[in-house]
Coordinates of C-alpha atoms in Angstrom, one line a residue:
M1148 CA 100.5 67.0 129.4
T1149 CA 96.9 66.7 128.0
A1150 CA 96.2 65.5 124.4
A1151 CA 95.1 69.1 123.6
S1152 CA 98.2 70.8 124.9
E1153 CA 100.5 68.2 123.3
L1154 CA 98.8 68.8 120.0
Q1155 CA 98.9 72.5 120.5
T1156 CA 102.7 72.4 121.2
T1157 CA 103.4 70.3 118.2
L1158 CA 101.4 72.4 115.8
G1159 CA 103.0 75.5 117.2
A1160 CA 106.4 74.2 116.5
M1161 CA 105.4 73.5 112.9
W1162 CA 103.7 76.7 112.0
G1163 CA 105.8 79.3 113.9
S1164 CA 103.3 80.0 116.6
R1165 CA 104.2 80.9 120.2
D1166 CA 102.8 82.1 123.5
P1167 CA 101.9 85.8 123.3
Q1168 CA 103.5 88.2 125.7
P1169 CA 101.4 90.2 128.2
D1170 CA 101.6 93.5 126.2
L1171 CA 100.2 91.8 123.1
L1172 CA 97.5 90.1 125.2
D1173 CA 96.5 93.5 126.5
L1174 CA 96.5 95.0 123.1
V1175 CA 94.3 92.4 121.5
R1176 CA 91.7 92.7 124.2
R1177 CA 91.2 96.4 123.7
T1178 CA 88.6 97.9 121.4
P1179 CA 90.2 98.2 118.0
S1180 CA 90.3 101.5 116.2
G1181 CA 91.8 100.6 112.8
S1182 CA 93.2 103.0 110.2
P1183 CA 90.2 103.9 108.0
L1184 CA 91.7 105.9 105.1
L1185 CA 92.7 105.2 101.5
L1186 CA 96.1 106.1 100.1
V1187 CA 95.9 107.7 96.7
D1188 CA 98.6 109.7 95.1
G1189 CA 100.5 110.1 98.3
K1190 CA 97.6 111.3 100.4
R1191 CA 95.6 109.4 103.0
R1192 CA 92.0 110.4 102.6
E1193 CA 88.3 109.5 102.6
A1194 CA 86.6 108.2 99.5
R1195 CA 85.5 110.9 97.1
S1196 CA 81.9 109.9 97.7
G1197 CA 82.3 109.9 101.5
A1198 CA 81.2 106.3 101.6
R1199 CA 82.4 103.8 104.2
F1200 CA 81.8 100.1 104.8
E1201 CA 81.8 98.1 108.1
N1202 CA 84.6 95.9 109.4
V1203 CA 83.1 93.0 111.4
D1204 CA 84.8 91.0 114.1
P1205 CA 84.2 87.3 113.1
T1206 CA 84.6 86.2 116.7
T1207 CA 81.9 88.4 118.2
E1208 CA 79.9 89.4 115.0
R1209 CA 80.2 93.0 116.2
V1210 CA 81.1 96.0 113.9
M1211 CA 84.5 97.1 115.0
G1212 CA 84.6 100.2 112.8
T1213 CA 84.4 101.4 109.3
T1214 CA 86.8 101.9 106.4
A1215 CA 86.7 104.4 103.5
D1216 CA 84.9 102.7 100.6
A1217 CA 86.7 103.5 97.3
G1218 CA 84.5 104.1 94.3
P1219 CA 85.2 104.4 90.6
D1220 CA 86.6 107.9 91.0
D1221 CA 89.1 106.8 93.6
V1222 CA 90.2 103.8 91.5
E1223 CA 90.6 106.1 88.5
E1224 CA 92.7 108.5 90.4
A1225 CA 94.8 105.7 91.8
I1226 CA 95.5 104.2 88.4
A1227 CA 96.3 107.7 87.0
A1228 CA 98.7 108.4 89.9
A1229 CA 100.5 105.0 89.5
R1230 CA 100.8 105.6 85.7
R1231 CA 102.2 109.1 86.2
A1232 CA 104.7 107.9 88.9
F1233 CA 106.0 105.2 86.7
D1234 CA 106.2 107.3 83.5
E1235 CA 107.4 110.6 84.8
T1236 CA 109.6 109.9 87.8
S1237 CA 112.9 108.1 88.4
W1238 CA 111.4 105.4 90.6
S1239 CA 111.8 102.7 87.9
T1240 CA 115.5 103.5 87.4
D1241 CA 116.8 104.5 90.8
H1242 CA 117.6 101.1 92.3
A1243 CA 119.4 102.5 95.4
F1244 CA 116.4 104.8 96.3
R1245 CA 114.0 101.9 96.0
R1246 CA 116.1 99.8 98.3
R1247 CA 116.2 102.6 100.9
C1248 CA 112.4 103.1 100.7
L1249 CA 111.7 99.4 101.2
E1250 CA 114.0 99.3 104.1
Q1251 CA 112.2 102.2 105.6
L1252 CA 108.9 100.4 105.1
H1253 CA 110.3 97.3 106.8
A1254 CA 111.4 99.3 109.8
G1255 CA 108.1 101.0 110.1
L1256 CA 106.1 97.8 109.9
A1257 CA 108.4 96.1 112.3
R1258 CA 107.6 98.8 114.9
A1259 CA 103.9 98.1 114.3
A1260 CA 104.3 94.3 114.5
D1261 CA 102.1 93.8 117.5
E1262 CA 99.4 96.1 116.0
L1263 CA 99.5 93.9 112.9
R1264 CA 99.1 90.7 115.0
A1265 CA 96.2 92.2 116.9
T1266 CA 94.6 93.3 113.6
A1267 CA 94.8 89.7 112.4
V1268 CA 92.9 88.5 115.4
W1269 CA 90.3 91.3 115.1
E1270 CA 89.5 91.1 111.5
V1271 CA 90.7 87.7 110.3
G1272 CA 89.8 85.8 113.4
A1273 CA 93.3 84.3 113.5
A1274 CA 94.3 82.5 116.7
L1275 CA 96.6 84.9 118.5
R1276 CA 99.3 82.4 119.0
T1277 CA 99.5 81.8 115.2
T1278 CA 99.9 85.5 114.3
F1279 CA 103.7 85.5 114.6
A1280 CA 104.1 83.8 111.2
F1281 CA 102.3 84.8 108.1
H1282 CA 100.4 87.7 109.8
S1283 CA 103.6 89.4 110.8
D1284 CA 107.2 88.0 110.9
F1285 CA 107.1 86.0 107.7
A1286 CA 105.4 88.8 105.8
L1287 CA 107.9 91.5 107.0
D1288 CA 110.8 89.2 106.3
L1289 CA 110.1 89.6 102.6
L1290 CA 110.9 93.3 102.5
P1291 CA 114.6 93.4 103.3
W1292 CA 115.3 90.5 100.9
F1293 CA 113.5 92.1 98.0
A1294 CA 115.0 95.5 99.0
E1295 CA 118.5 94.1 98.5
L1296 CA 117.5 92.5 95.3
A1297 CA 116.3 95.9 94.0
E1298 CA 119.9 97.0 93.9
T1299 CA 121.9 93.8 93.3
Y1300 CA 119.8 92.0 90.7
A1301 CA 121.6 91.7 87.3
Y1302 CA 119.1 93.7 85.2
D1303 CA 121.4 93.5 82.1
T1304 CA 122.9 90.3 80.7
V1305 CA 125.5 90.4 77.9
L1306 CA 125.2 87.4 75.5
P1307 CA 128.2 85.8 73.8
D1308 CA 129.0 86.6 70.2
Q1309 CA 127.6 84.4 67.4
P1310 CA 129.4 83.8 64.0
W1311 CA 126.5 85.2 62.1
A1312 CA 126.3 88.3 64.4
A1313 CA 130.0 89.3 64.1
G1314 CA 130.5 92.9 65.2
T1315 CA 127.2 93.1 67.0
R1316 CA 127.0 93.4 70.8
R1317 CA 123.9 91.7 72.2
M1318 CA 122.3 91.9 75.6
L1319 CA 119.1 91.2 77.5
A1320 CA 117.7 94.1 79.5
R1321 CA 115.2 93.4 82.3
E1322 CA 112.9 96.3 82.9
P1323 CA 109.9 96.8 85.2
V1324 CA 106.5 95.9 83.8
G1325 CA 104.9 99.2 84.7
V1326 CA 101.7 99.6 86.7
V1327 CA 100.7 96.6 88.8
A1328 CA 97.2 95.9 90.3
A1329 CA 97.7 93.8 93.4
I1330 CA 94.5 92.1 94.5
T1331 CA 94.7 90.2 97.8
P1332 CA 92.5 87.8 99.8
W1333 CA 91.3 87.9 103.4
N1334 CA 92.9 84.8 104.9
F1335 CA 96.5 86.1 105.1
P1336 CA 96.1 89.7 104.0
L1337 CA 99.5 91.1 105.1
Y1338 CA 101.6 88.2 103.7
T1339 CA 99.8 88.1 100.4
A1340 CA 100.1 91.9 100.1
M1341 CA 103.9 91.7 100.7
T1342 CA 104.4 88.9 98.2
K1343 CA 103.1 91.4 95.6
I1344 CA 104.1 94.8 96.9
A1345 CA 107.6 94.0 98.0
P1346 CA 108.8 92.5 94.6
A1347 CA 106.7 94.9 92.5
L1348 CA 108.2 98.0 94.1
A1349 CA 111.7 96.5 94.3
A1350 CA 111.6 95.8 90.6
G1351 CA 110.7 99.4 89.8
N1352 CA 107.0 99.2 89.3
T1353 CA 104.2 101.3 90.7
A1354 CA 101.2 99.6 92.3
I1355 CA 97.6 99.8 93.4
L1356 CA 96.7 97.5 96.2
K1357 CA 93.1 96.4 96.5
P1358 CA 92.6 94.4 99.8
A1359 CA 89.7 92.1 100.5
P1360 CA 86.8 94.0 102.0
Q1361 CA 86.6 91.5 105.0
T1362 CA 90.1 92.6 106.1
P1363 CA 90.8 96.2 105.1
W1364 CA 92.7 97.3 108.2
H1365 CA 95.9 95.4 107.3
A1366 CA 96.1 97.5 104.1
T1367 CA 95.1 100.8 105.7
L1368 CA 97.7 100.3 108.4
L1369 CA 100.2 99.7 105.7
A1370 CA 99.0 102.9 104.1
R1371 CA 99.7 104.8 107.3
V1372 CA 103.2 103.5 107.6
V1373 CA 104.0 104.3 103.9
A1374 CA 102.7 107.8 104.3
E1375 CA 104.3 108.6 107.6
E1376 CA 107.5 106.6 107.8
T1377 CA 108.9 106.2 104.3
D1378 CA 110.1 108.4 101.4
I1379 CA 108.0 106.4 98.8
P1380 CA 107.0 109.0 96.3
A1381 CA 103.3 110.0 95.7
G1382 CA 101.6 107.6 93.3
V1383 CA 104.1 104.7 93.7
L1384 CA 101.9 102.8 96.0
N1385 CA 98.1 103.4 96.2
I1386 CA 95.8 101.5 98.5
V1387 CA 92.1 101.4 97.7
P1388 CA 89.8 99.2 99.8
T1389 CA 86.3 98.8 98.4
S1390 CA 83.2 96.8 99.2
D1391 CA 82.1 96.8 95.6
N1392 CA 83.4 94.0 93.3
Q1393 CA 82.5 96.0 90.2
V1394 CA 84.7 98.8 91.4
A1395 CA 87.6 96.3 92.1
E1396 CA 87.1 94.9 88.6
L1397 CA 88.1 98.2 87.1
L1398 CA 91.7 97.3 88.0
T1399 CA 91.5 94.2 85.7
T1400 CA 90.1 96.0 82.7
D1401 CA 91.9 99.3 82.5
P1402 CA 94.5 99.4 79.7
R1403 CA 96.8 101.5 81.9
V1404 CA 97.4 98.6 84.2
D1405 CA 100.2 96.4 82.9
L1406 CA 100.0 93.4 85.2
V1407 CA 97.2 92.1 87.4
H1408 CA 98.7 90.0 90.3
F1409 CA 95.9 88.2 92.1
T1410 CA 95.6 85.7 95.0
G1411 CA 92.2 84.1 95.6
S1412 CA 89.7 81.6 94.2
T1413 CA 90.0 79.8 90.9
A1414 CA 86.6 81.2 89.8
V1415 CA 87.7 84.8 90.2
G1416 CA 91.0 83.9 88.5
R1417 CA 89.1 82.7 85.4
R1418 CA 87.3 86.1 85.3
I1419 CA 90.6 88.0 85.5
I1420 CA 92.0 85.9 82.7
A1421 CA 88.9 86.7 80.6
N1422 CA 89.3 90.4 81.3
S1423 CA 93.0 90.4 80.4
A1424 CA 92.1 89.1 76.9
E1425 CA 90.4 92.4 76.1
R1426 CA 93.4 94.5 77.1
I1427 CA 96.1 91.9 76.2
G1428 CA 97.5 92.4 79.6
R1429 CA 99.7 90.2 81.8
V1430 CA 98.3 88.3 84.8
A1431 CA 99.8 86.3 87.6
L1432 CA 97.5 84.1 89.7
E1433 CA 97.8 82.2 92.9
L1434 CA 94.6 80.2 93.2
G1435 CA 93.0 77.3 95.0
G1436 CA 94.2 74.0 96.1
K1437 CA 93.2 70.5 97.4
S1438 CA 96.5 69.4 98.7
A1439 CA 97.2 65.8 99.6
N1440 CA 99.3 64.6 102.5
I1441 CA 100.7 61.2 101.7
L1442 CA 101.8 59.0 104.6
L1443 CA 103.7 56.1 103.0
D1444 CA 103.6 52.6 104.6
D1445 CA 107.0 53.1 106.2
A1446 CA 106.2 56.4 107.8
P1447 CA 105.7 56.8 111.6
I1448 CA 101.9 57.0 111.3
A1449 CA 101.2 57.1 115.0
D1450 CA 103.3 60.2 115.3
L1451 CA 102.2 61.9 112.1
V1452 CA 98.4 61.5 111.9
P1453 CA 97.5 63.7 114.8
V1454 CA 99.6 66.6 113.5
A1455 CA 98.5 66.1 109.9
A1456 CA 94.9 66.2 111.1
G1457 CA 95.4 69.3 113.2
M1458 CA 97.2 71.2 110.5
V1459 CA 94.0 71.5 108.6
C1460 CA 92.4 73.4 111.5
W1461 CA 95.2 76.0 111.5
S1462 CA 93.7 79.3 110.4
A1463 CA 90.3 77.6 110.7
G1464 CA 91.2 75.7 107.5
Q1465 CA 91.3 78.9 105.5
G1466 CA 94.5 78.3 103.6
C1467 CA 94.9 77.2 100.0
V1468 CA 97.9 75.0 100.7
L1469 CA 96.6 73.2 103.8
P1470 CA 96.7 69.4 103.3
T1471 CA 92.9 68.7 103.4
R1472 CA 93.3 65.2 102.1
L1473 CA 95.2 62.7 104.3
L1474 CA 96.2 59.6 102.4
V1475 CA 97.1 56.5 104.3
P1476 CA 97.8 52.8 103.4
E1477 CA 94.8 50.6 103.4
S1478 CA 96.5 48.4 106.0
R1479 CA 96.8 51.3 108.4
Y1480 CA 93.5 53.0 107.7
D1481 CA 91.7 51.8 110.9
E1482 CA 94.6 53.0 113.0
A1483 CA 94.6 56.3 111.2
V1484 CA 90.9 56.7 111.9
E1485 CA 91.4 56.2 115.6
L1486 CA 94.3 58.6 115.8
A1487 CA 92.7 61.3 113.7
T1488 CA 89.4 61.2 115.5
A1489 CA 91.2 61.5 118.9
A1490 CA 93.2 64.5 117.5
Y1491 CA 90.1 66.2 116.2
H1492 CA 88.4 66.0 119.6
A1493 CA 91.5 67.5 121.2
I1494 CA 92.0 70.6 118.9
P1495 CA 91.8 73.8 121.0
Y1496 CA 89.3 76.0 119.2
G1497 CA 87.2 79.0 120.2
D1498 CA 88.0 82.7 121.0
P1499 CA 91.2 83.5 119.1
R1500 CA 92.2 85.9 121.8
E1501 CA 92.8 83.1 124.3
P1502 CA 96.5 82.0 124.3
A1503 CA 95.7 78.3 124.1
V1504 CA 93.4 78.4 121.1
V1505 CA 94.7 77.1 117.7
Q1506 CA 91.5 77.4 115.6
G1507 CA 89.3 80.5 115.5
P1508 CA 86.2 81.3 113.5
Q1509 CA 85.6 81.4 109.8
I1510 CA 85.9 84.9 108.3
S1511 CA 82.2 85.6 107.9
A1512 CA 78.7 84.2 108.1
A1513 CA 78.7 83.5 104.4
Q1514 CA 82.0 81.5 104.7
R1515 CA 80.6 79.5 107.6
E1516 CA 77.5 78.6 105.6
R1517 CA 79.7 77.6 102.7
V1518 CA 81.7 75.2 104.9
L1519 CA 78.6 73.8 106.5
S1520 CA 77.1 73.2 103.0
F1521 CA 80.2 71.1 102.1
I1522 CA 79.9 69.1 105.3
A1523 CA 76.2 68.4 104.5
K1524 CA 77.3 67.4 100.9
G1525 CA 79.9 65.0 102.3
R1526 CA 77.3 63.3 104.5
E1527 CA 74.8 63.2 101.6
E1528 CA 77.4 61.5 99.3
G1529 CA 78.1 58.8 101.8
A1530 CA 81.2 59.8 103.7
T1531 CA 81.4 58.9 107.4
L1532 CA 81.4 61.8 109.8
L1533 CA 84.0 60.9 112.4
A1534 CA 84.2 64.2 114.3
G1535 CA 82.6 67.6 114.3
G1536 CA 80.3 68.5 111.6
G1537 CA 78.4 71.6 112.8
V1538 CA 78.4 74.8 114.8
P1539 CA 79.9 74.3 118.3
A1540 CA 77.1 74.2 120.9
D1541 CA 79.1 76.6 123.1
Q1542 CA 79.9 79.0 120.3
Q1543 CA 76.6 80.4 119.2
T1544 CA 78.1 83.9 118.7
G1545 CA 80.8 84.1 116.1
F1546 CA 81.3 82.3 112.8
F1547 CA 82.6 79.1 114.2
V1548 CA 82.6 75.6 112.7
E1549 CA 83.7 72.5 114.6
P1550 CA 86.9 70.8 113.6
T1551 CA 85.5 68.2 111.2
L1552 CA 86.8 64.8 110.1
F1553 CA 85.4 62.6 107.3
G1554 CA 86.3 59.0 106.6
D1555 CA 85.2 56.6 103.8
V1556 CA 85.5 59.5 101.3
A1557 CA 85.0 58.4 97.7
R1558 CA 87.7 59.6 95.4
D1559 CA 85.4 61.7 93.3
A1560 CA 83.3 63.0 96.1
T1561 CA 82.6 66.7 96.2
I1562 CA 84.5 67.2 99.4
A1563 CA 87.5 65.3 98.0
Q1564 CA 87.6 67.4 94.8
Q1565 CA 86.6 71.0 95.7
E1566 CA 88.3 73.5 98.0
I1567 CA 86.2 73.9 101.1
F1568 CA 88.3 76.5 102.9
G1569 CA 87.3 75.3 106.3
P1570 CA 88.5 73.0 109.1
V1571 CA 87.4 69.8 107.2
L1572 CA 89.7 66.9 106.6
C1573 CA 89.1 63.9 104.2
L1574 CA 90.8 60.7 105.4
M1575 CA 91.4 58.4 102.4
S1576 CA 93.1 55.1 101.9
Y1577 CA 95.3 53.9 99.0
R1578 CA 96.5 50.4 97.8
D1579 CA 100.1 51.0 97.0
E1580 CA 102.6 53.8 96.1
D1581 CA 101.4 54.2 92.5
D1582 CA 97.8 54.4 93.8
A1583 CA 98.8 57.0 96.3
V1584 CA 100.3 59.2 93.6
A1585 CA 97.3 58.7 91.3
L1586 CA 95.0 59.7 94.2
A1587 CA 97.0 62.8 95.0
N1588 CA 96.9 63.9 91.4
N1589 CA 93.1 63.2 91.1
T1590 CA 91.9 66.8 91.3
A1591 CA 91.9 69.9 89.1
Y1592 CA 94.3 71.5 91.5
G1593 CA 98.1 71.3 91.8
L1594 CA 99.2 73.8 94.4
A1595 CA 100.9 71.9 97.2
G1596 CA 101.3 68.6 98.9
S1597 CA 103.3 66.6 101.4
V1598 CA 105.0 63.2 101.6
F1599 CA 106.3 61.3 104.6
S1600 CA 108.4 58.2 104.6
G1601 CA 111.1 56.5 106.7
N1602 CA 113.2 56.6 103.6
P1603 CA 113.9 60.3 102.5
D1604 CA 114.9 59.2 99.0
R1605 CA 111.6 57.3 98.6
A1606 CA 109.7 60.3 99.8
L1607 CA 111.5 62.6 97.4
S1608 CA 110.8 60.2 94.5
V1609 CA 107.1 60.3 95.3
A1610 CA 107.1 64.1 95.7
R1611 CA 108.5 64.4 92.1
R1612 CA 105.6 62.4 90.8
V1613 CA 102.9 64.6 92.4
R1614 CA 101.7 67.3 90.0
S1615 CA 101.9 70.2 92.4
G1616 CA 104.0 73.4 92.4
M1617 CA 105.2 73.0 96.1
M1618 CA 105.9 69.8 97.9
S1619 CA 107.0 69.1 101.5
V1620 CA 109.1 66.0 102.1
N1621 CA 109.2 64.7 105.7
G1622 CA 108.1 68.0 107.1
G1623 CA 110.2 70.4 105.0
F1624 CA 108.7 73.9 104.9
F1625 CA 108.4 75.3 101.4
Y1626 CA 107.5 78.9 102.3
A1627 CA 110.6 81.1 102.3
R1628 CA 111.5 84.5 100.7
D1629 CA 114.0 82.8 98.3
L1630 CA 111.7 79.9 97.3
P1631 CA 109.2 80.5 94.5
V1632 CA 105.5 79.8 95.2
G1633 CA 103.3 78.7 92.4
G1634 CA 100.8 76.0 91.3
Y1635 CA 100.2 73.6 88.5
K1636 CA 96.9 73.0 86.6
Q1637 CA 94.0 75.2 88.0
S1638 CA 96.1 76.4 91.0
G1639 CA 97.6 79.4 89.2
L1640 CA 99.9 81.0 86.7
G1641 CA 103.3 82.4 87.6
H1642 CA 105.2 82.6 90.9
E1643 CA 105.5 84.6 94.1
C1644 CA 108.7 85.0 96.1
G1645 CA 112.2 84.1 95.2
V1646 CA 114.0 85.4 92.1
L1647 CA 111.3 83.9 89.9
G1648 CA 108.7 85.9 91.9
F1649 CA 110.8 89.1 91.4
E1650 CA 111.0 88.4 87.7
E1651 CA 107.2 88.2 87.4
F1652 CA 107.4 92.0 87.7
L1653 CA 110.0 92.5 84.9
E1654 CA 109.8 92.6 81.1
T1655 CA 112.6 91.3 78.9
K1656 CA 114.1 93.4 76.1
A1657 CA 116.6 92.1 73.6
I1658 CA 119.1 94.7 72.4
A1659 CA 121.6 94.3 69.5
I1660 CA 124.2 97.1 69.1
G1661 CA 126.0 97.4 65.8
S1662 CA 129.8 98.1 65.6

């Protein structure tokens, strides 16, 4: 087995990828058609203005098709429809009906699973073999779990009597927030949509989904399934792709929206918080990260470094939880450099339609330039470029960046502090365990992290000291429908998934009933 194929196999096992079957290979190599229409008040339609925007394949740089471009009138109609559906229908109170509708949605999307995977390759540039996880199966798996919770969750809790409240019955009632604006990014568009839409609808809310303009077809495919294969009432879920950020921002300022649930950059998250101050509205934010992967001195470094390095190239590095800082003991640093450099030269990258490829292109020309500017900054600030660092010589078409590895990275260097969102790894050394924890915590972010040790108890002890909302110990996988996802510090507010994620979409009402 070659180094490339061995690394590919190991990464595949960790991230849920697998060899695509012939039918999927055939599908992904056809000319895509997409689903171009909005979903507003139960109807799939064009934008009121008739405007459309282009959907560009990041692998070929060709325009694949166009999508209806929602304007202010469309967003206004979507908000009004969601408000009316919440205020005037039984959606918020009919738990069994919500469960049935979400189970219908799951069945419809499951039938379209290969189309969803192909769409991820076309518009995200995701490597085909990696589309079985967050681009399809993991995302769809959220729906039946939240569907069941819609009916089984204990919405009312009776509190025990207190001496000073004799003769008064007391209870807590959990009720849906109301209208939810769900704003999603382009890197994992289906999964991030499901982390919002599934619990929001299950909890009895109505919603407006605004997908990223780079990846509209995931959302419009969802719109097609909702309209054609479910009994979800008109106005309960509205889907409004738009290429205009000012139009999208209307969702964050309208007082009829009760909760803005956003996944994306910390900079945009700050703006959403500022907008919420005007309307005194709730927000939930899943933002950026600069995760550290700590290999303790008793960890099997020879086995772990190649995989730890390769993980950063999964999804072309475009993932907020990816461990973009690899921390190794000073005594093993030279060994880690050799191992990581060899791994980076072995990572299979290129056309994501090819079954062997692990890393595809960046999402856009702008994102490629952003990544390249960080690489230039790393070199300028004195880090040692060990592998990659530019546009592949054999990939002049498409938004590709070579798998890139830096060593000798200063702790406060730009590339060690800021989220690059590309296939760039900072290899850094630490003196002892306390120094490793301090280094891991030395950023404004606190989203995720990893710790490896030959002693599981030691690894867990270190994990508890890292200021991050999610930690992997010895390879444990922290994404699951029943585990809450959330960050510390500038990585976000609130949670997704799990019961905590469900409760983000509920209000709490205290009720006292006199005798």
